[in-house]
mmCIF file of C-alpha atoms in Angstrom:
data_model
loop_
_atom_site.group_PDB
_atom_site.id
_atom_site.type_symbol
_atom_site.label_atom_id
_atom_site.label_comp_id
_atom_site.label_asym_id
_atom_site.label_seq_id
_atom_site.Cartn_x
_atom_site.Cartn_y
_atom_site.Cartn_z
ATOM 1 C CA LYS A 1 131.026 72.152 137.200
ATOM 2 C CA ALA A 2 133.508 74.835 134.935
ATOM 3 C CA GLY A 3 130.841 77.187 133.244
ATOM 4 C CA VAL A 4 129.902 78.389 130.140
ATOM 5 C CA THR A 5 134.109 79.091 128.136
ATOM 6 C CA GLN A 6 133.465 81.759 124.752
ATOM 7 C CA THR A 7 136.831 81.870 122.158
ATOM 8 C CA PRO A 8 137.922 84.258 121.264
ATOM 9 C CA ARG A 9 137.555 86.602 124.314
ATOM 10 C CA TYR A 10 138.947 89.592 122.209
ATOM 11 C CA LEU A 11 138.795 90.349 118.965
ATOM 12 C CA ILE A 12 139.668 92.391 115.782
ATOM 13 C CA LYS A 13 138.725 93.069 112.285
ATOM 14 C CA THR A 14 138.463 95.559 110.008
ATOM 15 C CA ARG A 15 135.579 95.750 107.830
ATOM 16 C CA GLY A 16 133.425 93.442 105.012
ATOM 17 C CA GLN A 17 136.090 90.601 106.961
ATOM 18 C CA GLN A 18 133.992 87.668 108.232
ATOM 19 C CA VAL A 19 134.359 86.717 111.609
ATOM 20 C CA THR A 20 133.395 82.977 113.718
ATOM 21 C CA LEU A 21 132.809 83.357 117.512
ATOM 22 C CA SER A 22 132.810 79.482 119.455
ATOM 23 C CA CYS A 23 130.730 78.862 122.317
ATOM 24 C CA SER A 24 131.562 75.627 124.985
ATOM 25 C CA PRO A 25 127.956 75.304 127.471
ATOM 26 C CA ILE A 26 127.753 74.277 130.924
ATOM 27 C CA SER A 27 128.496 69.671 130.330
ATOM 28 C CA GLY A 28 124.765 68.796 129.892
ATOM 29 C CA HIS A 29 122.949 72.324 128.993
ATOM 30 C CA ARG A 30 121.286 71.071 125.558
ATOM 31 C CA SER A 31 120.370 75.124 124.832
ATOM 32 C CA VAL A 32 123.114 78.627 124.207
ATOM 33 C CA SER A 33 121.472 81.292 123.534
ATOM 34 C CA TRP A 34 123.298 84.207 121.667
ATOM 35 C CA TYR A 35 123.276 87.691 122.831
ATOM 36 C CA GLN A 36 124.442 91.061 121.873
ATOM 37 C CA GLN A 37 126.282 94.121 124.564
ATOM 38 C CA THR A 38 126.514 97.827 123.092
ATOM 39 C CA PRO A 39 126.332 100.441 125.669
ATOM 40 C CA GLY A 40 124.062 102.112 122.868
ATOM 41 C CA GLN A 41 121.268 99.238 121.921
ATOM 42 C CA GLY A 42 122.091 97.194 125.885
ATOM 43 C CA LEU A 43 121.581 93.557 125.446
ATOM 44 C CA GLN A 44 120.300 92.488 122.257
ATOM 45 C CA PHE A 45 118.704 88.680 121.396
ATOM 46 C CA LEU A 46 120.607 87.045 118.411
ATOM 47 C CA PHE A 47 118.932 83.388 118.389
ATOM 48 C CA GLU A 48 119.000 80.622 120.913
ATOM 49 C CA TYR A 49 119.607 76.617 119.855
ATOM 50 C CA PHE A 50 118.385 73.330 121.114
ATOM 51 C CA SER A 51 119.851 69.886 119.475
ATOM 52 C CA GLU A 52 121.641 71.556 116.714
ATOM 53 C CA THR A 53 118.617 73.442 115.444
ATOM 54 C CA GLN A 54 117.806 77.141 115.408
ATOM 55 C CA ARG A 55 114.676 77.497 117.533
ATOM 56 C CA ASN A 56 114.083 81.245 118.236
ATOM 57 C CA LYS A 57 116.055 84.148 116.495
ATOM 58 C CA GLY A 58 116.204 87.890 117.277
ATOM 59 C CA ASN A 59 116.105 91.213 115.180
ATOM 60 C CA PHE A 60 119.133 91.274 113.361
ATOM 61 C CA PRO A 61 120.349 90.931 109.605
ATOM 62 C CA GLY A 62 121.155 87.947 107.305
ATOM 63 C CA ARG A 63 124.789 88.818 107.948
ATOM 64 C CA PHE A 64 124.870 87.241 111.255
ATOM 65 C CA SER A 65 123.796 83.379 111.566
ATOM 66 C CA GLY A 66 124.195 80.580 113.811
ATOM 67 C CA ARG A 67 125.471 76.425 114.510
ATOM 68 C CA GLN A 68 125.057 74.239 116.785
ATOM 69 C CA PHE A 69 126.815 70.829 116.834
ATOM 70 C CA SER A 70 126.118 67.505 118.341
ATOM 71 C CA ASN A 71 128.590 67.754 121.510
ATOM 72 C CA SER A 72 126.633 71.222 122.151
ATOM 73 C CA ARG A 73 129.245 73.722 121.623
ATOM 74 C CA SER A 74 127.844 76.434 119.240
ATOM 75 C CA GLU A 75 129.159 79.164 116.465
ATOM 76 C CA MET A 76 127.758 82.341 115.396
ATOM 77 C CA ASN A 77 129.158 84.241 112.190
ATOM 78 C CA VAL A 78 129.378 87.889 111.496
ATOM 79 C CA SER A 79 129.188 87.654 107.520
ATOM 80 C CA THR A 80 130.428 91.746 105.973
ATOM 81 C CA LEU A 81 131.506 93.995 109.076
ATOM 82 C CA GLU A 82 130.092 96.978 109.580
ATOM 83 C CA LEU A 83 131.675 99.496 112.350
ATOM 84 C CA GLY A 84 128.975 98.565 114.159
ATOM 85 C CA ASP A 85 129.000 95.310 115.084
ATOM 86 C CA SER A 86 131.773 96.191 117.511
ATOM 87 C CA ALA A 87 129.977 94.834 120.824
ATOM 88 C CA LEU A 88 130.454 92.388 122.945
ATOM 89 C CA TYR A 89 129.008 88.913 122.435
ATOM 90 C CA LEU A 90 127.604 86.923 125.119
ATOM 91 C CA CYS A 91 126.294 83.034 125.174
ATOM 92 C CA ALA A 92 124.330 81.765 126.992
ATOM 93 C CA SER A 93 123.948 78.531 128.928
ATOM 94 C CA SER A 94 121.401 76.241 129.955
ATOM 95 C CA VAL A 95 120.088 72.684 130.587
ATOM 96 C CA LEU A 96 116.595 73.256 128.253
ATOM 97 C CA LEU A 97 114.704 75.171 126.722
ATOM 98 C CA ASP A 98 112.756 77.667 129.208
ATOM 99 C CA GLN A 99 115.013 77.157 131.653
ATOM 100 C CA THR A 100 118.037 79.527 133.743
ATOM 101 C CA GLN A 101 120.399 80.895 131.292
ATOM 102 C CA TYR A 102 123.917 80.755 132.709
ATOM 103 C CA PHE A 103 125.928 83.668 130.371
ATOM 104 C CA GLY A 104 129.680 83.786 129.357
ATOM 105 C CA PRO A 105 132.027 85.572 129.726
ATOM 106 C CA GLY A 106 131.540 86.932 126.124
ATOM 107 C CA THR A 107 133.796 87.458 123.228
ATOM 108 C CA ARG A 108 134.679 91.260 122.434
ATOM 109 C CA LEU A 109 134.446 92.557 118.449
ATOM 110 C CA LEU A 110 135.882 95.769 117.609
ATOM 111 C CA VAL A 111 135.886 96.223 114.534
ATOM 112 C CA LEU A 112 138.227 99.036 113.372
ATOM 113 C CA GLY B 1 107.674 91.294 120.681
ATOM 114 C CA GLU B 2 108.335 91.611 124.774
ATOM 115 C CA ASN B 3 109.673 95.637 125.737
ATOM 116 C CA VAL B 4 111.225 95.729 129.278
ATOM 117 C CA GLU B 5 111.272 99.018 130.698
ATOM 118 C CA GLN B 6 113.787 99.480 134.021
ATOM 119 C CA HIS B 7 114.221 101.964 135.991
ATOM 120 C CA PRO B 8 116.004 103.688 137.599
ATOM 121 C CA SER B 9 118.998 104.205 134.974
ATOM 122 C CA THR B 10 121.486 105.756 138.294
ATOM 123 C CA LEU B 11 120.751 105.044 141.733
ATOM 124 C CA SER B 12 123.376 105.672 144.709
ATOM 125 C CA VAL B 13 122.691 104.617 148.102
ATOM 126 C CA GLN B 14 124.587 104.823 151.667
ATOM 127 C CA GLU B 15 126.130 101.795 152.727
ATOM 128 C CA GLY B 16 123.240 100.134 154.354
ATOM 129 C CA ASP B 17 120.680 101.173 153.075
ATOM 130 C CA SER B 18 118.287 99.651 150.600
ATOM 131 C CA ALA B 19 118.132 99.922 147.017
ATOM 132 C CA VAL B 20 114.642 99.197 144.826
ATOM 133 C CA ILE B 21 114.914 98.737 141.299
ATOM 134 C CA LYS B 22 111.951 98.035 139.324
ATOM 135 C CA CYS B 23 110.907 96.604 135.177
ATOM 136 C CA THR B 24 107.628 96.894 133.831
ATOM 137 C CA TYR B 25 106.842 94.502 130.646
ATOM 138 C CA SER B 26 104.628 94.572 127.985
ATOM 139 C CA ASP B 27 104.271 90.536 127.233
ATOM 140 C CA SER B 28 101.045 88.893 129.572
ATOM 141 C CA ALA B 29 102.661 85.934 128.406
ATOM 142 C CA SER B 30 105.770 86.188 130.324
ATOM 143 C CA ASN B 31 106.443 84.229 132.681
ATOM 144 C CA TYR B 32 110.362 83.996 133.579
ATOM 145 C CA PHE B 33 111.371 86.692 134.947
ATOM 146 C CA PRO B 34 115.624 86.864 135.975
ATOM 147 C CA TRP B 35 117.872 89.601 137.634
ATOM 148 C CA TYR B 36 121.294 90.107 136.551
ATOM 149 C CA LYS B 37 124.625 91.614 137.955
ATOM 150 C CA GLN B 38 126.730 92.868 135.415
ATOM 151 C CA GLU B 39 130.651 94.217 137.344
ATOM 152 C CA LEU B 40 132.754 95.847 135.273
ATOM 153 C CA GLY B 41 134.223 93.849 132.596
ATOM 154 C CA LYS B 42 132.750 90.838 133.423
ATOM 155 C CA ARG B 43 129.379 88.631 132.089
ATOM 156 C CA PRO B 44 126.234 88.922 133.541
ATOM 157 C CA GLN B 45 125.720 86.270 136.748
ATOM 158 C CA LEU B 46 122.600 85.687 137.543
ATOM 159 C CA ILE B 47 120.928 86.886 141.441
ATOM 160 C CA ILE B 48 116.814 86.109 141.255
ATOM 161 C CA ASP B 49 114.911 84.848 139.669
ATOM 162 C CA ILE B 50 110.553 84.224 139.716
ATOM 163 C CA ARG B 51 108.505 83.034 138.051
ATOM 164 C CA SER B 52 104.906 83.884 137.502
ATOM 165 C CA ASN B 53 103.281 81.394 139.955
ATOM 166 C CA VAL B 54 104.995 83.012 142.414
ATOM 167 C CA GLY B 55 104.222 86.300 144.122
ATOM 168 C CA GLU B 56 107.622 87.724 145.156
ATOM 169 C CA LYS B 57 111.376 84.573 146.318
ATOM 170 C CA LYS B 58 114.229 85.954 148.744
ATOM 171 C CA ASP B 59 117.646 85.029 149.125
ATOM 172 C CA GLN B 60 118.895 86.821 151.867
ATOM 173 C CA ARG B 61 119.661 90.367 150.901
ATOM 174 C CA ILE B 62 118.505 89.910 147.734
ATOM 175 C CA ALA B 63 114.244 89.348 147.282
ATOM 176 C CA VAL B 64 112.452 90.068 144.136
ATOM 177 C CA THR B 65 108.475 90.442 143.715
ATOM 178 C CA LEU B 66 106.159 90.114 140.846
ATOM 179 C CA ASN B 67 103.011 91.693 140.536
ATOM 180 C CA LYS B 68 101.543 89.793 137.405
ATOM 181 C CA THR B 69 98.542 92.325 136.745
ATOM 182 C CA ALA B 70 99.712 95.912 136.889
ATOM 183 C CA LYS B 71 102.937 93.700 133.967
ATOM 184 C CA HIS B 72 106.027 95.191 136.916
ATOM 185 C CA PHE B 73 108.343 93.813 138.431
ATOM 186 C CA SER B 74 111.475 94.613 141.607
ATOM 187 C CA LEU B 75 114.467 93.888 142.677
ATOM 188 C CA HIS B 76 114.941 95.029 146.459
ATOM 189 C CA ILE B 77 118.451 94.279 147.685
ATOM 190 C CA THR B 78 118.987 95.080 151.552
ATOM 191 C CA GLU B 79 121.763 96.464 153.638
ATOM 192 C CA THR B 80 124.015 97.608 150.661
ATOM 193 C CA GLN B 81 127.529 96.026 150.722
ATOM 194 C CA PRO B 82 129.996 98.008 148.365
ATOM 195 C CA GLU B 83 130.313 95.110 146.791
ATOM 196 C CA ASP B 84 127.084 95.023 145.765
ATOM 197 C CA SER B 85 128.300 98.262 143.195
ATOM 198 C CA ALA B 86 127.185 97.001 139.773
ATOM 199 C CA VAL B 87 125.029 97.502 136.907
ATOM 200 C CA TYR B 88 121.835 95.246 137.297
ATOM 201 C CA PHE B 89 119.079 93.532 134.169
ATOM 202 C CA CYS B 90 116.046 92.366 134.568
ATOM 203 C CA ALA B 91 114.517 90.699 131.606
ATOM 204 C CA ALA B 92 111.384 88.546 130.753
ATOM 205 C CA LYS B 93 111.169 85.422 129.210
ATOM 206 C CA GLY B 94 108.224 85.321 127.924
ATOM 207 C CA GLY B 95 105.584 82.878 124.421
ATOM 208 C CA ALA B 96 108.980 83.623 122.146
ATOM 209 C CA ASN B 97 111.195 81.793 124.213
ATOM 210 C CA ASN B 98 114.076 83.951 124.476
ATOM 211 C CA LEU B 99 115.005 86.723 127.336
ATOM 212 C CA PHE B 100 114.642 90.892 126.298
ATOM 213 C CA PHE B 101 116.215 92.816 128.668
ATOM 214 C CA GLY B 102 116.029 96.306 130.401
ATOM 215 C CA THR B 103 118.157 99.297 129.937
ATOM 216 C CA GLY B 104 119.958 98.379 132.755
ATOM 217 C CA THR B 105 120.234 99.682 136.053
ATOM 218 C CA ARG B 106 123.901 100.989 137.719
ATOM 219 C CA LEU B 107 124.474 100.910 141.460
ATOM 220 C CA THR B 108 126.759 102.685 143.303
ATOM 221 C CA VAL B 109 127.183 101.594 147.040
ATOM 222 C CA ILE B 110 128.570 104.808 149.043
ATOM 223 C CA PRO B 111 131.088 102.918 152.009
#
């Protein structure tokens, strides 16, 4: 089976812009979680989607949002970008909630 | 919410020696504890996981132990090899159903 894929892999934006990142889970996986990885804060949970519904949300401002489509693909959006949003954004998929999560390669976002 | 602490932050061992990384968690409802290995510029890869109904799990040179009473779990790598060099993350998943990660341990295996 193909692994989790994320697009784009690299992105450069300027402050105030918005960005949309995409995640395609492993075939048959219905749960997608998003994480932000930075050197200072480590890996932090953003949100989790299952069957097109957000099931859980981390402690991030409302500028961070997401959605899941009927084919389990997920997108996350960050509006009004700030310098501190520069990070590696990872998504992970699992068959169901409370199952082993497998990570994608990440999207590296640089905000200038 | 859950708080996961991981020690040490860096670890250097000679090739062939063992490496041990320890994590503690705060939420007694946590019931799933995976370990991920992340090489530079790559995605975190699951290397082993354990659920709270098991005290120990082994997979070749890698083992994980869990002490629910003390709320700590450890990763043991025996006969380390240079390709084991990476950053290792522990994580805990509890009632909130999302993973809380430790801050990572940079393991260097010296040939």
